Amino acid sequence: MPKSKRAKIVHLSKTEKKGKELSLKLYAQVRECVDKYQYCFVFSVENMRNTYLKAVRTEFADSRLFFGKTKVMAKALGTTPQDEYQANLSQLTKYLAGNVGLLFTSQDPTSILSYFSTFMQIDFARAGSEASRDFIIPGGIVHSRGGEIPEDEDVPMAHSLEQNVRKLGLPTSLVKGKIMLDQPYRVCKEGETLNSHQTALLKLFGVATAEFKVQMTAYWSAANNEVTEVGAMEE
């Protein structure tokens, strides 16, 4: 009887070896970029979405972007004046915490900061994120956009979805083929942590509230080996 592929044993030492190889590769790539590019930016990401980060990589095809593995990136830059790869690079490592990455580029910092100051993509919120606004569905016939647009521009929600929305917590009833609410229903309140039922309802009604943003926090210049905090520049 042939062995099941599902039963294949993967030794931990092999996965650890692969992980170490990837870390060493990232370490080397970061240092190569320090030598190659004029600037090293640290950036943070709100409401991370791989699709939108990929779009940023495409936009900056002449640059190099790294995201994740902050400890490895910090080690490559150097965490102290004694082990930093270039003078003052260790000053960047205090910003390497959370959903952050590095952008290596030779483009002028003014153009970089200008681009990201207006860069934003809207997407549907995920469970565990914070509601950025209230969303209340009006009482009466439930429409496909839940009151987000005027009724005369909307259509009633398909009756076949009534059971689905009721399972998600919407206290609806089916009257003469129309999904009905006896009174307005608050799906979420601004500032609260969203659960999976709330995010499913937001998506069902086409309410996208998550803002994908890339915020530059600081950068290092190869020309003068100085680190500039972006927030300090804006004050």
Tab-separated table of C-alpha atoms in Angstrom:
chain	number	residue	atom	x	y	z
A	1	MET	CA	0.000	0.000	0.000
A	2	PRO	CA	1.530	3.377	-0.977
A	3	LYS	CA	2.379	5.771	1.820
A	4	SER	CA	0.010	8.689	2.306
A	5	LYS	CA	1.535	12.080	1.538
A	6	ARG	CA	-0.362	13.444	4.521
A	7	ALA	CA	1.567	11.111	6.773
A	8	LYS	CA	4.925	12.423	5.594
A	9	ILE	CA	7.107	13.483	8.509
A	10	VAL	CA	8.914	16.816	8.239
A	11	HIS	CA	11.778	17.012	10.696
A	12	LEU	CA	11.898	20.212	12.715
A	13	SER	CA	15.615	20.561	12.025
A	14	LYS	CA	14.829	20.944	8.302
A	15	THR	CA	12.271	23.717	8.840
A	16	GLU	CA	14.620	25.457	11.277
A	17	LYS	CA	17.446	25.241	8.732
A	18	LYS	CA	15.249	26.743	6.001
A	19	GLY	CA	14.119	29.530	8.333
A	20	LYS	CA	17.716	30.321	9.239
A	21	GLU	CA	18.714	30.392	5.568
A	22	LEU	CA	15.918	32.873	4.790
A	23	SER	CA	16.955	35.075	7.717
A	24	LEU	CA	20.580	35.074	6.586
A	25	LYS	CA	19.456	35.943	3.055
A	26	LEU	CA	17.354	38.856	4.324
A	27	TYR	CA	20.251	40.024	6.509
A	28	ALA	CA	22.575	40.086	3.490
A	29	GLN	CA	20.021	41.769	1.228
A	30	VAL	CA	19.415	44.585	3.705
A	31	ARG	CA	23.126	45.296	3.955
A	32	GLU	CA	23.507	45.203	0.184
A	33	CYS	CA	20.750	47.799	-0.074
A	34	VAL	CA	22.465	50.060	2.449
A	35	ASP	CA	25.470	50.115	0.101
A	36	LYS	CA	23.377	50.530	-3.046
A	37	TYR	CA	20.767	53.189	-2.195
A	38	GLN	CA	20.998	56.738	-0.864
A	39	TYR	CA	18.176	56.496	1.661
A	40	CYS	CA	16.722	53.944	4.063
A	41	PHE	CA	13.170	54.681	5.226
A	42	VAL	CA	11.312	52.954	8.047
A	43	PHE	CA	7.566	52.787	7.426
A	44	SER	CA	4.548	51.450	9.279
A	45	VAL	CA	1.387	49.977	7.752
A	46	GLU	CA	-2.207	50.346	8.902
A	47	ASN	CA	-4.720	47.638	7.946
A	48	MET	CA	-2.155	45.504	6.146
A	49	ARG	CA	-3.225	44.075	2.783
A	50	ASN	CA	-0.726	42.171	0.618
A	51	THR	CA	-2.423	43.319	-2.589
A	52	TYR	CA	-1.886	46.995	-1.810
A	53	LEU	CA	1.655	46.496	-0.547
A	54	LYS	CA	2.403	44.731	-3.823
A	55	ALA	CA	1.107	47.823	-5.650
A	56	VAL	CA	3.574	49.950	-3.662
A	57	ARG	CA	6.428	47.619	-4.688
A	58	THR	CA	5.390	48.040	-8.320
A	59	GLU	CA	5.215	51.830	-7.992
A	60	PHE	CA	8.750	51.902	-6.591
A	61	ALA	CA	10.297	49.374	-8.965
A	62	ASP	CA	13.612	51.263	-8.860
A	63	SER	CA	13.755	50.882	-5.091
A	64	ARG	CA	13.682	47.921	-2.666
A	65	LEU	CA	11.058	47.210	-0.017
A	66	PHE	CA	11.239	44.761	2.896
A	67	PHE	CA	8.363	43.957	5.257
A	68	GLY	CA	8.301	41.761	8.345
A	69	LYS	CA	11.092	39.998	10.264
A	70	THR	CA	11.906	43.195	12.140
A	71	LYS	CA	14.506	41.530	14.373
A	72	VAL	CA	16.516	40.373	11.372
A	73	MET	CA	16.293	43.785	9.707
A	74	ALA	CA	17.351	45.494	12.926
A	75	LYS	CA	20.303	43.115	13.271
A	76	ALA	CA	21.357	43.863	9.693
A	77	LEU	CA	21.305	47.611	10.302
A	78	GLY	CA	22.930	47.238	13.710
A	79	THR	CA	21.301	47.840	17.065
A	80	THR	CA	24.152	49.729	18.752
A	81	PRO	CA	26.833	52.199	17.656
A	82	GLN	CA	29.347	49.376	18.055
A	83	ASP	CA	27.709	46.936	15.617
A	84	GLU	CA	25.855	49.282	13.211
A	85	TYR	CA	26.627	48.654	9.538
A	86	GLN	CA	27.022	52.357	8.762
A	87	ALA	CA	27.307	55.371	11.050
A	88	ASN	CA	24.051	56.152	12.903
A	89	LEU	CA	22.055	53.361	11.244
A	90	SER	CA	21.336	51.913	14.681
A	91	GLN	CA	19.171	54.970	15.375
A	92	LEU	CA	16.569	53.536	12.983
A	93	THR	CA	16.091	50.314	14.911
A	94	LYS	CA	13.944	51.917	17.624
A	95	TYR	CA	11.271	52.370	14.956
A	96	LEU	CA	11.340	48.689	13.921
A	97	ALA	CA	8.400	47.432	15.987
A	98	GLY	CA	4.942	46.308	14.902
A	99	ASN	CA	3.755	46.227	11.288
A	100	VAL	CA	6.790	47.972	9.851
A	101	GLY	CA	9.254	47.623	7.015
A	102	LEU	CA	12.189	49.220	5.216
A	103	LEU	CA	12.169	51.110	1.934
A	104	PHE	CA	15.550	51.597	0.278
A	105	THR	CA	15.547	54.229	-2.460
A	106	SER	CA	17.619	56.902	-4.130
A	107	GLN	CA	14.593	59.084	-4.794
A	108	ASP	CA	14.491	62.442	-3.029
A	109	PRO	CA	12.848	62.232	0.438
A	110	THR	CA	10.508	65.088	-0.440
A	111	SER	CA	8.941	63.097	-3.284
A	112	ILE	CA	8.704	59.953	-1.130
A	113	LEU	CA	6.963	61.763	1.726
A	114	SER	CA	4.673	63.595	-0.666
A	115	TYR	CA	3.567	60.354	-2.331
A	116	PHE	CA	2.759	58.514	0.894
A	117	SER	CA	1.069	61.497	2.536
A	118	THR	CA	-1.845	61.034	0.129
A	119	PHE	CA	-1.607	57.284	-0.511
A	120	MET	CA	-4.604	55.356	0.820
A	121	GLN	CA	-6.692	52.371	-0.264
A	122	ILE	CA	-10.126	51.478	1.139
A	123	ASP	CA	-10.997	47.853	1.872
A	124	PHE	CA	-13.438	45.831	3.949
A	125	ALA	CA	-12.656	45.638	7.655
A	126	ARG	CA	-11.505	42.385	9.229
A	127	ALA	CA	-12.498	40.858	12.548
A	128	GLY	CA	-10.455	42.291	15.399
A	129	SER	CA	-10.030	45.696	13.780
A	130	GLU	CA	-11.563	48.889	15.112
A	131	ALA	CA	-14.726	50.314	13.567
A	132	SER	CA	-13.920	53.661	11.961
A	133	ARG	CA	-17.572	54.758	11.868
A	134	ASP	CA	-21.131	53.899	12.898
A	135	PHE	CA	-23.235	51.823	10.529
A	136	ILE	CA	-26.977	51.698	11.127
A	137	ILE	CA	-29.448	49.920	8.846
A	138	PRO	CA	-32.787	51.784	8.680
A	139	GLY	CA	-36.019	50.080	9.720
A	140	GLY	CA	-38.452	48.875	7.079
A	141	ILE	CA	-37.536	47.110	3.862
A	142	VAL	CA	-33.851	46.159	3.910
A	143	HIS	CA	-32.051	47.430	0.828
A	144	SER	CA	-28.840	46.069	-0.698
A	145	ARG	CA	-26.717	49.001	0.560
A	146	GLY	CA	-28.388	49.268	3.951
A	147	GLY	CA	-29.221	52.959	3.711
A	148	GLU	CA	-25.814	54.022	2.385
A	149	ILE	CA	-27.459	55.454	-0.727
A	150	PRO	CA	-30.980	56.869	-1.316
A	151	GLU	CA	-33.729	54.220	-1.589
A	152	ASP	CA	-34.690	55.346	-5.094
A	153	GLU	CA	-31.131	54.524	-6.215
A	154	ASP	CA	-31.034	51.176	-4.397
A	155	VAL	CA	-32.875	47.858	-4.655
A	156	PRO	CA	-34.386	45.666	-1.934
A	157	MET	CA	-32.074	42.933	-0.732
A	158	ALA	CA	-32.789	39.556	-2.322
A	159	HIS	CA	-35.190	37.523	-0.164
A	160	SER	CA	-32.892	34.501	-0.486
A	161	LEU	CA	-30.385	36.277	1.800
A	162	GLU	CA	-32.802	36.650	4.718
A	163	GLN	CA	-31.697	33.498	6.484
A	164	ASN	CA	-28.034	34.468	6.061
A	165	VAL	CA	-28.393	37.953	7.552
A	166	ARG	CA	-30.476	36.581	10.426
A	167	LYS	CA	-27.668	34.136	11.250
A	168	LEU	CA	-25.313	37.129	11.350
A	169	GLY	CA	-27.467	38.782	14.010
A	170	LEU	CA	-29.825	40.950	11.980
A	171	PRO	CA	-33.346	40.632	13.548
A	172	THR	CA	-35.171	40.396	10.231
A	173	SER	CA	-38.388	38.821	9.026
A	174	LEU	CA	-39.668	37.943	5.576
A	175	VAL	CA	-42.902	39.739	4.638
A	176	LYS	CA	-44.416	39.221	1.188
A	177	GLY	CA	-41.021	38.385	-0.282
A	178	LYS	CA	-39.287	41.406	1.288
A	179	ILE	CA	-36.654	41.336	4.066
A	180	MET	CA	-37.902	43.605	6.852
A	181	LEU	CA	-36.528	45.251	10.008
A	182	ASP	CA	-39.048	46.401	12.637
A	183	GLN	CA	-36.679	49.174	13.701
A	184	PRO	CA	-33.198	50.562	12.813
A	185	TYR	CA	-30.345	48.182	13.618
A	186	ARG	CA	-26.852	49.308	14.603
A	187	VAL	CA	-24.296	46.979	13.016
A	188	CYS	CA	-21.316	48.689	14.632
A	189	LYS	CA	-20.314	51.743	16.610
A	190	GLU	CA	-17.254	53.850	15.914
A	191	GLY	CA	-14.289	52.775	18.026
A	192	GLU	CA	-15.520	49.298	18.979
A	193	THR	CA	-13.655	46.109	18.086
A	194	LEU	CA	-15.410	44.317	15.255
A	195	ASN	CA	-16.327	40.632	15.379
A	196	SER	CA	-16.710	38.278	12.418
A	197	HIS	CA	-20.499	38.751	12.201
A	198	GLN	CA	-20.147	42.525	12.039
A	199	THR	CA	-17.456	42.431	9.344
A	200	ALA	CA	-19.530	39.960	7.321
A	201	LEU	CA	-22.526	42.320	7.463
A	202	LEU	CA	-20.383	45.322	6.517
A	203	LYS	CA	-19.075	43.443	3.495
A	204	LEU	CA	-22.528	42.183	2.534
A	205	PHE	CA	-23.841	45.758	2.472
A	206	GLY	CA	-20.772	47.035	0.616
A	207	VAL	CA	-19.500	49.161	3.486
A	208	ALA	CA	-15.688	49.354	3.229
A	209	THR	CA	-14.164	51.129	6.229
A	210	ALA	CA	-10.569	49.853	6.538
A	211	GLU	CA	-7.969	52.361	5.342
A	212	PHE	CA	-4.703	50.870	4.114
A	213	LYS	CA	-2.010	53.482	4.743
A	214	VAL	CA	1.774	53.563	4.655
A	215	GLN	CA	3.277	56.001	7.151
A	216	MET	CA	6.934	56.986	6.897
A	217	THR	CA	8.409	57.351	10.382
A	218	ALA	CA	12.117	58.080	9.855
A	219	TYR	CA	14.920	57.777	7.311
A	220	TRP	CA	18.708	57.547	7.121
A	221	SER	CA	20.767	59.379	4.499
A	222	ALA	CA	23.977	57.912	3.111
A	223	ALA	CA	25.194	61.393	2.173
A	224	ASN	CA	25.552	62.632	5.750
A	225	ASN	CA	24.856	59.505	7.838
A	226	GLU	CA	22.039	61.313	9.622
A	227	VAL	CA	18.650	59.990	10.730
A	228	THR	CA	15.632	62.252	10.288
A	229	GLU	CA	12.372	61.636	12.134
A	230	VAL	CA	9.480	62.388	9.803
A	231	GLY	CA	7.138	63.558	12.552
A	232	ALA	CA	9.695	66.142	13.650
A	233	MET	CA	9.852	67.492	10.079
A	234	GLU	CA	6.091	68.022	9.977
A	235	GLU	CA	5.884	69.954	13.254
